[in-house]
Tab-separated table of C-alpha atoms in Angstrom:
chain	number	residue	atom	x	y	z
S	1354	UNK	CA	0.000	0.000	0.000
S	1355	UNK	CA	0.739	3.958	-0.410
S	1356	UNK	CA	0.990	4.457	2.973
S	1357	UNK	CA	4.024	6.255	4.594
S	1358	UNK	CA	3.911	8.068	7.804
S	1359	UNK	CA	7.398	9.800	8.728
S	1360	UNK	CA	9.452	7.229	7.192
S	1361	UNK	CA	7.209	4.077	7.889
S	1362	UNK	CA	5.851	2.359	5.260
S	1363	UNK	CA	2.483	0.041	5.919
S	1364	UNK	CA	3.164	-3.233	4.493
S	1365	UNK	CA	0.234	-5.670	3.766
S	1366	UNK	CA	1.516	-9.305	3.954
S	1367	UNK	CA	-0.796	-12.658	4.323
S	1368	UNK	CA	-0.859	-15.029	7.316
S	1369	UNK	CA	0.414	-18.131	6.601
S	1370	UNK	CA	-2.353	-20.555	6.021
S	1371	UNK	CA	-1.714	-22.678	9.317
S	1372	UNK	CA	-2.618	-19.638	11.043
S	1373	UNK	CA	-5.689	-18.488	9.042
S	1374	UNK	CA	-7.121	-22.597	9.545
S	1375	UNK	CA	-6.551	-22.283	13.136
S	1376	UNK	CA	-8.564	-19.072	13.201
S	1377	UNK	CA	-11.128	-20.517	11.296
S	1378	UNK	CA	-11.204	-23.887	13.240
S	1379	UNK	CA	-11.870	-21.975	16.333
S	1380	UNK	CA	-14.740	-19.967	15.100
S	1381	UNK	CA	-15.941	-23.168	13.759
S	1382	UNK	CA	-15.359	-24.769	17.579
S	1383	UNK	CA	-17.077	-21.502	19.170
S	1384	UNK	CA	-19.944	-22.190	17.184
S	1385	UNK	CA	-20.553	-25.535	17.709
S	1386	UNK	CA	-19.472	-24.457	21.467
S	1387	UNK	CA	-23.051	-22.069	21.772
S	1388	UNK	CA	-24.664	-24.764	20.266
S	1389	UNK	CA	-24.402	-27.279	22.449
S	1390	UNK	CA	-24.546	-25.936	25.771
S	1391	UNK	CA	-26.486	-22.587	24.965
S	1392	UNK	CA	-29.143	-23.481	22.030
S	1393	UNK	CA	-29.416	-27.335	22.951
S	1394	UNK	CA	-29.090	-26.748	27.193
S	1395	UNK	CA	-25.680	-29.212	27.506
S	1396	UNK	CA	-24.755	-29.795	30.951
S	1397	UNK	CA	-23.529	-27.170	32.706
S	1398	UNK	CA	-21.129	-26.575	36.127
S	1399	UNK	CA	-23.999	-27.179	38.535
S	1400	UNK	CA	-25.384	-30.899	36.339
S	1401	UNK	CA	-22.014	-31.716	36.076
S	1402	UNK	CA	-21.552	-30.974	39.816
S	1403	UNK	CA	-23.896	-33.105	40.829
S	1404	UNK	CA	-23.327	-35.469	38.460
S	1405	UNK	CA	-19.738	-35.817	40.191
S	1406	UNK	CA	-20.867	-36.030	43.648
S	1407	UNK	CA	-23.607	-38.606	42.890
S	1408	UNK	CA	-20.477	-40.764	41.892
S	1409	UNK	CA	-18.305	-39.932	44.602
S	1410	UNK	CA	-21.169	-41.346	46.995
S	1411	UNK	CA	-21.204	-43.976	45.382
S	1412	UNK	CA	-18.095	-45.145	45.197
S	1413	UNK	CA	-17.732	-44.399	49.262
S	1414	UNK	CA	-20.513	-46.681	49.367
S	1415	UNK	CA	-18.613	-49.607	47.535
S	1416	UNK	CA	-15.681	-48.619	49.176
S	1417	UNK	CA	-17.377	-49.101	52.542
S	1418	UNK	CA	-19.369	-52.214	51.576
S	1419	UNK	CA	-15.632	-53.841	50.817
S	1420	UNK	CA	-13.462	-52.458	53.831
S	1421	UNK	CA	-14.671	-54.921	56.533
S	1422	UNK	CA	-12.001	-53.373	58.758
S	1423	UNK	CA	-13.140	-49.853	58.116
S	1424	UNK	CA	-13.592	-47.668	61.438
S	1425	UNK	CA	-15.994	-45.159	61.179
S	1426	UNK	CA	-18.876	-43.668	63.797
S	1427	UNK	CA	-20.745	-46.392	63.243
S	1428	UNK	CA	-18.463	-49.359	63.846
S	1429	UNK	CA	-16.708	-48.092	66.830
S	1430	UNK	CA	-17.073	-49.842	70.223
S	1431	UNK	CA	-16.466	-48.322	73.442
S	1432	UNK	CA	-14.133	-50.800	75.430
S	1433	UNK	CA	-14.050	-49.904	79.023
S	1434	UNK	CA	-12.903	-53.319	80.368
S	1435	UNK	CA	-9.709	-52.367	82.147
S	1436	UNK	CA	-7.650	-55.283	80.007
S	1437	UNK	CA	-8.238	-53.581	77.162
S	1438	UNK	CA	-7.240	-50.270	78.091
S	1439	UNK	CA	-3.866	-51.047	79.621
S	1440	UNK	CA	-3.142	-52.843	75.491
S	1441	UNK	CA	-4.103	-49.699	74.164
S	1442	UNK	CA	-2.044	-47.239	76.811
S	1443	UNK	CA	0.487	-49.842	75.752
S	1444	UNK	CA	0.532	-49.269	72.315
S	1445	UNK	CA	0.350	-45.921	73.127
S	1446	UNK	CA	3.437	-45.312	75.062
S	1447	UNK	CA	5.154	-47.867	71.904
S	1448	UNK	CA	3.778	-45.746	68.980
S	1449	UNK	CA	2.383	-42.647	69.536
S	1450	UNK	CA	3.974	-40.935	72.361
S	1451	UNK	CA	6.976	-40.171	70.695
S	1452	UNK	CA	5.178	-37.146	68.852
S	1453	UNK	CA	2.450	-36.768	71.216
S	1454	UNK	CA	3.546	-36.426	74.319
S	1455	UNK	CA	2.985	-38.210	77.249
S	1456	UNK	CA	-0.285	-36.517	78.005
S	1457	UNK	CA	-1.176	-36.528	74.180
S	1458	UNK	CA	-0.887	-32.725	74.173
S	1459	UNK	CA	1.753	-32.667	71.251
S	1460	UNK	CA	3.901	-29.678	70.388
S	1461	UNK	CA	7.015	-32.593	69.350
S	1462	UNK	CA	5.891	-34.081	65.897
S	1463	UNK	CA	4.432	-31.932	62.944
C-alpha cells in the first residue's frame, strides 16, 4: 500500500495458512461451542456438579461395603474393660507418644 507516515511504510503481507485454519477452526469450535450448551441446554457446572458427587457417593458406598475393617462412627465400640485399656495405653506409650507427648498434648511431631 501507499501508505508512509514519517518514514514508515504500511506493508500488507498474508498469514500463513496454518494460522488463518486455526482461526477458522476456532470460530468453527465456538460455534458448535453455543450450540451445544447454549441453544441445545448441555450440561452445565452445577449438572455436572452433581453429576460428580452422585459418583463420589457412590463409590464411598462400595468402598465401605468392601473395607470390613473400616472404622468409622458407626463401627466403633467403646471398650471400658480395664484389660483392654492397659493394650491400648500400651501401644500408646510404643507408637504414639513419641510425637504426642505423654499426656497426648503434642507440640514434638508436625
Amino acid at each position: 500500500l501507499d501508505h508512509n507516515y514519517d518514514g514508515i511504510k504500511e506493508l500488507d503481507n498474508k498469514l500463513p495458512p496454518w494460522w488463518l485454519y486455526s482461526f477458522y477452526a476456532s470460530i468453527i469450535y465456538a460455534a458448535g461451542y453455543m450450540a451445544y450448551y447454549h441453544i441445545f441446554d448441555g450440561d452445565n457446572q452445577v449438572t455436572e456438579y452433581e453429576t460428580e458427587m452422585l459418583a463420589a457417593k457412590l463409590a464411598v458406598e462400595e468402598y465401605k461395603k468392601n473395607a470390613p475393617d473400616l472404622v468409622d462412627a458407626e463401627s466403633v465400640v467403646l471398650l471400658t474393660d480395664a484389660g483392654e485399656l492397659e493394650k491400648g495405653a500400651a501401644l500408646y506409650q510404643t507408637n504414639c507418644m513419641a510425637c504426642h507427648a505423654g499426656d497426648g498434648g503434642g507440640g514434638i511431631g508436625p
